[in-house]
Amino acid sequence: MMENVHLAPETDEDDLYSGYNDYNPTYDTEELENDTAFQQAVKTSHGRRPPITAKIPSTAVARPVATGCGSKTSLASSMGRPMTGAIQDGVTRPMTAVRAAGFTKAALRGSAFDPLGQSRGPAPPLEARNEDSPEEKIRQLEKKVNELVEESCIANSCGDLKLALEKAKDAGRKERVLVRQREQVTSPENINLDLTYSVLFNLASQYSANEMYPEALNTYQVIVKNKMFSNAGRLKVNMGNIYLKQRNYSKAIKFYRMALDQIPSVHKEMRIKIMQNIGVTFIKTGQYSDAINSFEHIMSVAPNLKAGFNLILSYFAVGDREKMKKAFQKLIAVPLETDEDGKYISPNDDPHTNLVIEAIKNDHLRQMERERKAMAEKYIMTAAKLIAPVIETSFAVGYDWCVEVVKASQYVELANDLEINKAIMYLRQKDFNQAVETLKMFEKKDSSVKSAAATNLSFLYYLENEFSQASSYADLAVNSDRYNPSALTNKGNTVFANGDYEKAAEFYKEALRNDSSCTEALYNIGLTCKKLNRLDEALDCFLKLHAILRNSAQVLYQIANIYELMEDPNQAMEWLMQLISVVPTDSRALSKLGGLYDSEGDKSQAFQYYYESYRYFPSNIEVIEWLGAYYIDTQFCEKAIQYFERASLIQPTQVKWQLMVASCFRRSEQPDVQESSLTQGSASRDHRQRSPPFLRALCLPPRAPQVAAGHRCGVTSGHFAGWSLMLPCFLLAERPLCIHISFMSGQVRVACARVVPVL
């Protein structure tokens, strides 16, 4: 390789670096002030023209450079020294490894300056993808399977369970095709097990969400039995959950324990959750001792609210008072792990700090803290109400013990709520005086508790119709907390009871402004507008309330009643039909609907609803009377008799029911009737005076023919301080029927017999 290297001849063997100190006048700057050409170039634009790099001679650029590739030209540098590797005076100058930066061979050929390489033209086009190759098909199919799994999960989160299941099934089918294609192209070791696992797991989850439990269990079995899936044994927890939903508690416990054995001890939280499921399953099977062991272990290792509450339930089931107290204390001692409310109060007036506090005051983390605190308070209140009546000799002493324990814990504010619940317990036991005394204890406490106690007292006195006391306590509740919607509603109720509907409506509207979800205030506004004959406003209120309470029977009835008052029977019947769909056994609604159909002239529909109303409540006189009249109109007098007889039993002092029975006998044309005892009861003097003319009219035939000659009937009266009538009743029979009606000592008797003609 060195054969082609020609070094520059050395001219002076004694001084290899000669020429470095030679002076070049080009770089003399001291005489530039006297240089006329230079001064002219500076003053004019001649010196500002950009130089042409390729044409301006420079050091080692405008002239060929001596290299080791056959260049034989020996040139001196601009400083007068020989070039590197040049031969001067027979002496070769040594070569160096330093190359001038930014200079290439292209410049030697006179090419233009192109540092970005734009002269090379555009890049060549990319190689076209071969979509028909097996690898590309497998890649596209795998991408499609992943997309289907994601779409299935998204559909499940949106609540479309059927679509989620269809997507999961489609993903399973395509994944099996993918596995077959991959086996044909590559070795079985290259199969994507993670994709197979995710497809099967998603399919089992969607089966479970759609309550297709056998299919879900089969899919989970496929995953669990496959040894290639690592940690697949944990899915036995899901299988245990399915068995728990199917109420197959023995298998649920079995799978929970199998999953617990396969989960290492480092996963502490997972093991605690499985043990909690085991304890709940034991409670459902009635094995309270085993449940107690599970929850005791949880409370000793990692105490939580649910385990503590379930432990109290288990001790309550076995009736262990002392253990209930200890479990309640453990529940109270569970750390809440939430920040104090004082953290969200700004310590100064820094606007940046206030802005940050306002931003985090209602963020998702703060909402989770509130939900956790509300759940803890719910568990504690429920447990206290459960164990208070049984841990001591009386529920009052039990409540006092619970209150003392709560006051010594982090839930101090719950003590007042327990006291109010104590008063409610007195009410359930119908001890009104003790309830009032307990609530009156809160009159000297802080405003929020005082308002709650006064609200309850106002409600109690309102139920007792003591409106003055109810009004005074309602005022106390409103003054203690002006934004208490319940207090404002109670105040409106007391004003409503006194007949001041306009003022009552103002209180109801104020309560609704303070709490837009106060349905009681909205309902009372509708009633107030109805009383003031503002039917349109009342209808608007009840329609808004119906949008909130879709299945409220009271709201549906009020809407139907308002349409009836507005003389719109079709709308009234439609809303009553909705009411009957909610409460199908409401006899009042059925009779109301029957009356509307009757007013519209639809007797068959009216009879159907009246009969249903009578079937559910056979003591409604209006319904009984309508059914009896309906059977008389339809010429079924025999069926009408039973309704009038029932009416006579309900109202024994009303003589008209016995007379209606007699009229039915007259119309029924029963030749074999000998005597019928209709009723026994007292009759007033007015009945004695009005009955004989009515009976005479009653005993006339339906189409009164002429009395045949030679027929006689006898009438006797005035016997034994009563009266007795025997009147002919000419029927379309061979012989006339005579009805004998007598009133003796406050009793009415009716007897029927054939009259024998007298010649």
PDB file of C-alpha atoms in Angstrom, residues 286-430:
ATOM      1  CA  GLY A 286     -75.324 -19.105  58.634  1.00  0.00           C
ATOM      2  CA  GLN A 287     -71.850 -20.256  59.726  1.00  0.00           C
ATOM      3  CA  TYR A 288     -71.290 -17.243  61.956  1.00  0.00           C
ATOM      4  CA  SER A 289     -68.401 -18.712  63.939  1.00  0.00           C
ATOM      5  CA  ASP A 290     -66.344 -19.244  60.766  1.00  0.00           C
ATOM      6  CA  ALA A 291     -67.289 -15.765  59.577  1.00  0.00           C
ATOM      7  CA  ILE A 292     -66.149 -14.330  62.918  1.00  0.00           C
ATOM      8  CA  ASN A 293     -62.753 -16.040  62.534  1.00  0.00           C
ATOM      9  CA  SER A 294     -62.279 -14.537  59.066  1.00  0.00           C
ATOM     10  CA  PHE A 295     -63.264 -11.011  60.078  1.00  0.00           C
ATOM     11  CA  GLU A 296     -61.246 -11.161  63.298  1.00  0.00           C
ATOM     12  CA  HIS A 297     -58.148 -12.031  61.289  1.00  0.00           C
ATOM     13  CA  ILE A 298     -58.813  -9.157  58.893  1.00  0.00           C
ATOM     14  CA  MET A 299     -59.300  -6.651  61.731  1.00  0.00           C
ATOM     15  CA  SER A 300     -56.039  -7.780  63.321  1.00  0.00           C
ATOM     16  CA  VAL A 301     -53.997  -7.575  60.104  1.00  0.00           C
ATOM     17  CA  ALA A 302     -55.535  -4.789  58.037  1.00  0.00           C
ATOM     18  CA  PRO A 303     -58.669  -3.296  59.657  1.00  0.00           C
ATOM     19  CA  ASN A 304     -61.255  -1.739  57.347  1.00  0.00           C
ATOM     20  CA  LEU A 305     -64.826  -0.486  57.625  1.00  0.00           C
ATOM     21  CA  LYS A 306     -66.585  -3.326  55.814  1.00  0.00           C
ATOM     22  CA  ALA A 307     -64.864  -6.050  57.791  1.00  0.00           C
ATOM     23  CA  GLY A 308     -65.597  -4.260  61.070  1.00  0.00           C
ATOM     24  CA  PHE A 309     -69.265  -3.841  60.228  1.00  0.00           C
ATOM     25  CA  ASN A 310     -69.590  -7.479  59.154  1.00  0.00           C
ATOM     26  CA  LEU A 311     -67.913  -8.548  62.386  1.00  0.00           C
ATOM     27  CA  ILE A 312     -70.572  -6.647  64.364  1.00  0.00           C
ATOM     28  CA  LEU A 313     -73.302  -8.358  62.331  1.00  0.00           C
ATOM     29  CA  SER A 314     -71.805 -11.761  63.075  1.00  0.00           C
ATOM     30  CA  TYR A 315     -71.627 -11.079  66.815  1.00  0.00           C
ATOM     31  CA  PHE A 316     -75.189  -9.737  66.705  1.00  0.00           C
ATOM     32  CA  ALA A 317     -76.314 -12.975  65.054  1.00  0.00           C
ATOM     33  CA  VAL A 318     -74.768 -15.089  67.819  1.00  0.00           C
ATOM     34  CA  GLY A 319     -75.974 -12.690  70.538  1.00  0.00           C
ATOM     35  CA  ASP A 320     -72.599 -11.942  72.165  1.00  0.00           C
ATOM     36  CA  ARG A 321     -73.061  -8.542  73.846  1.00  0.00           C
ATOM     37  CA  GLU A 322     -69.517  -8.011  75.041  1.00  0.00           C
ATOM     38  CA  LYS A 323     -68.027  -8.941  71.683  1.00  0.00           C
ATOM     39  CA  MET A 324     -70.466  -6.553  70.005  1.00  0.00           C
ATOM     40  CA  LYS A 325     -69.124  -3.721  72.156  1.00  0.00           C
ATOM     41  CA  LYS A 326     -65.506  -4.609  71.351  1.00  0.00           C
ATOM     42  CA  ALA A 327     -66.268  -4.915  67.651  1.00  0.00           C
ATOM     43  CA  PHE A 328     -67.984  -1.496  67.703  1.00  0.00           C
ATOM     44  CA  GLN A 329     -64.924   0.024  69.324  1.00  0.00           C
ATOM     45  CA  LYS A 330     -62.731  -1.573  66.648  1.00  0.00           C
ATOM     46  CA  LEU A 331     -64.991  -0.129  63.951  1.00  0.00           C
ATOM     47  CA  ILE A 332     -64.705   3.330  65.490  1.00  0.00           C
ATOM     48  CA  ALA A 333     -60.901   3.016  65.606  1.00  0.00           C
ATOM     49  CA  VAL A 334     -60.482   2.215  61.895  1.00  0.00           C
ATOM     50  CA  PRO A 335     -58.330   5.001  60.394  1.00  0.00           C
ATOM     51  CA  LEU A 336     -60.258   7.062  57.888  1.00  0.00           C
ATOM     52  CA  GLU A 337     -57.149   8.062  55.889  1.00  0.00           C
ATOM     53  CA  THR A 338     -58.609  11.365  54.744  1.00  0.00           C
ATOM     54  CA  ASP A 339     -57.333  14.927  55.099  1.00  0.00           C
ATOM     55  CA  GLU A 340     -58.853  17.308  57.557  1.00  0.00           C
ATOM     56  CA  ASP A 341     -61.185  20.012  56.336  1.00  0.00           C
ATOM     57  CA  GLY A 342     -58.812  22.652  57.695  1.00  0.00           C
ATOM     58  CA  LYS A 343     -56.386  21.810  54.926  1.00  0.00           C
ATOM     59  CA  TYR A 344     -58.719  23.481  52.438  1.00  0.00           C
ATOM     60  CA  ILE A 345     -58.829  26.791  54.341  1.00  0.00           C
ATOM     61  CA  SER A 346     -56.421  29.427  53.078  1.00  0.00           C
ATOM     62  CA  PRO A 347     -53.992  30.595  55.807  1.00  0.00           C
ATOM     63  CA  ASN A 348     -53.423  33.957  54.112  1.00  0.00           C
ATOM     64  CA  ASP A 349     -54.746  36.185  51.364  1.00  0.00           C
ATOM     65  CA  ASP A 350     -52.319  35.006  48.720  1.00  0.00           C
ATOM     66  CA  PRO A 351     -54.363  34.843  45.480  1.00  0.00           C
ATOM     67  CA  HIS A 352     -52.212  32.040  44.065  1.00  0.00           C
ATOM     68  CA  THR A 353     -52.708  29.903  47.191  1.00  0.00           C
ATOM     69  CA  ASN A 354     -56.451  30.615  47.226  1.00  0.00           C
ATOM     70  CA  LEU A 355     -56.693  29.596  43.585  1.00  0.00           C
ATOM     71  CA  VAL A 356     -54.931  26.292  44.257  1.00  0.00           C
ATOM     72  CA  ILE A 357     -57.144  25.567  47.278  1.00  0.00           C
ATOM     73  CA  GLU A 358     -60.289  26.287  45.291  1.00  0.00           C
ATOM     74  CA  ALA A 359     -59.060  23.950  42.562  1.00  0.00           C
ATOM     75  CA  ILE A 360     -58.415  21.010  44.902  1.00  0.00           C
ATOM     76  CA  LYS A 361     -61.419  21.589  47.131  1.00  0.00           C
ATOM     77  CA  ASN A 362     -63.792  19.772  44.766  1.00  0.00           C
ATOM     78  CA  ASP A 363     -61.475  17.627  42.691  1.00  0.00           C
ATOM     79  CA  HIS A 364     -61.890  13.871  42.274  1.00  0.00           C
ATOM     80  CA  LEU A 365     -59.636  13.052  45.204  1.00  0.00           C
ATOM     81  CA  ARG A 366     -61.646  15.300  47.504  1.00  0.00           C
ATOM     82  CA  GLN A 367     -64.872  13.688  46.287  1.00  0.00           C
ATOM     83  CA  MET A 368     -63.440  10.261  47.072  1.00  0.00           C
ATOM     84  CA  GLU A 369     -62.582  11.458  50.569  1.00  0.00           C
ATOM     85  CA  ARG A 370     -66.127  12.676  51.105  1.00  0.00           C
ATOM     86  CA  GLU A 371     -67.581   9.404  49.865  1.00  0.00           C
ATOM     87  CA  ARG A 372     -65.301   7.439  52.172  1.00  0.00           C
ATOM     88  CA  LYS A 373     -66.263   9.577  55.146  1.00  0.00           C
ATOM     89  CA  ALA A 374     -69.969   9.277  54.336  1.00  0.00           C
ATOM     90  CA  MET A 375     -69.625   5.504  54.063  1.00  0.00           C
ATOM     91  CA  ALA A 376     -67.853   5.350  57.438  1.00  0.00           C
ATOM     92  CA  GLU A 377     -70.597   7.418  59.085  1.00  0.00           C
ATOM     93  CA  LYS A 378     -73.254   5.196  57.532  1.00  0.00           C
ATOM     94  CA  TYR A 379     -71.606   2.025  58.864  1.00  0.00           C
ATOM     95  CA  ILE A 380     -71.197   3.501  62.349  1.00  0.00           C
ATOM     96  CA  MET A 381     -74.765   4.828  62.549  1.00  0.00           C
ATOM     97  CA  THR A 382     -76.233   1.545  61.296  1.00  0.00           C
ATOM     98  CA  ALA A 383     -74.137  -0.501  63.722  1.00  0.00           C
ATOM     99  CA  ALA A 384     -75.113   1.749  66.635  1.00  0.00           C
ATOM    100  CA  LYS A 385     -78.822   1.512  65.821  1.00  0.00           C
ATOM    101  CA  LEU A 386     -78.442  -2.270  65.517  1.00  0.00           C
ATOM    102  CA  ILE A 387     -76.643  -3.033  68.769  1.00  0.00           C
ATOM    103  CA  ALA A 388     -78.018  -0.259  71.037  1.00  0.00           C
ATOM    104  CA  PRO A 389     -81.274  -2.096  71.921  1.00  0.00           C
ATOM    105  CA  VAL A 390     -79.484  -5.377  72.784  1.00  0.00           C
ATOM    106  CA  ILE A 391     -76.155  -4.544  74.437  1.00  0.00           C
ATOM    107  CA  GLU A 392     -77.822  -3.174  77.596  1.00  0.00           C
ATOM    108  CA  THR A 393     -81.007  -3.703  79.547  1.00  0.00           C
ATOM    109  CA  SER A 394     -82.836  -1.024  77.551  1.00  0.00           C
ATOM    110  CA  PHE A 395     -82.264   0.694  74.249  1.00  0.00           C
ATOM    111  CA  ALA A 396     -81.885   4.078  75.991  1.00  0.00           C
ATOM    112  CA  VAL A 397     -78.903   2.839  78.015  1.00  0.00           C
ATOM    113  CA  GLY A 398     -77.482   1.202  74.904  1.00  0.00           C
ATOM    114  CA  TYR A 399     -77.751   4.449  72.963  1.00  0.00           C
ATOM    115  CA  ASP A 400     -76.064   6.318  75.801  1.00  0.00           C
ATOM    116  CA  TRP A 401     -73.120   3.878  75.697  1.00  0.00           C
ATOM    117  CA  CYS A 402     -72.806   4.275  71.922  1.00  0.00           C
ATOM    118  CA  VAL A 403     -72.929   8.061  72.250  1.00  0.00           C
ATOM    119  CA  GLU A 404     -70.109   8.050  74.811  1.00  0.00           C
ATOM    120  CA  VAL A 405     -67.937   5.839  72.598  1.00  0.00           C
ATOM    121  CA  VAL A 406     -68.559   8.026  69.571  1.00  0.00           C
ATOM    122  CA  LYS A 407     -67.764  11.216  71.476  1.00  0.00           C
ATOM    123  CA  ALA A 408     -64.332   9.809  72.378  1.00  0.00           C
ATOM    124  CA  SER A 409     -63.506   9.020  68.724  1.00  0.00           C
ATOM    125  CA  GLN A 410     -62.830  10.954  65.548  1.00  0.00           C
ATOM    126  CA  TYR A 411     -66.560  10.942  64.718  1.00  0.00           C
ATOM    127  CA  VAL A 412     -67.650  13.413  67.403  1.00  0.00           C
ATOM    128  CA  GLU A 413     -70.294  14.999  65.172  1.00  0.00           C
ATOM    129  CA  LEU A 414     -72.191  11.688  64.987  1.00  0.00           C
ATOM    130  CA  ALA A 415     -73.092  11.831  68.679  1.00  0.00           C
ATOM    131  CA  ASN A 416     -75.888  14.322  68.064  1.00  0.00           C
ATOM    132  CA  ASP A 417     -77.265  12.186  65.249  1.00  0.00           C
ATOM    133  CA  LEU A 418     -77.376   9.215  67.597  1.00  0.00           C
ATOM    134  CA  GLU A 419     -79.336  11.284  70.111  1.00  0.00           C
ATOM    135  CA  ILE A 420     -81.870  12.189  67.431  1.00  0.00           C
ATOM    136  CA  ASN A 421     -82.108   8.521  66.448  1.00  0.00           C
ATOM    137  CA  LYS A 422     -82.788   7.767  70.077  1.00  0.00           C
ATOM    138  CA  ALA A 423     -85.791  10.100  69.929  1.00  0.00           C
ATOM    139  CA  ILE A 424     -86.967   8.383  66.734  1.00  0.00           C
ATOM    140  CA  MET A 425     -86.706   5.031  68.522  1.00  0.00           C
ATOM    141  CA  TYR A 426     -88.975   6.431  71.244  1.00  0.00           C
ATOM    142  CA  LEU A 427     -91.463   7.344  68.536  1.00  0.00           C
ATOM    143  CA  ARG A 428     -91.381   3.831  67.111  1.00  0.00           C
ATOM    144  CA  GLN A 429     -92.227   2.542  70.532  1.00  0.00           C
ATOM    145  CA  LYS A 430     -95.075   5.116  70.662  1.00  0.00           C
TER     146      LYS A 430
END
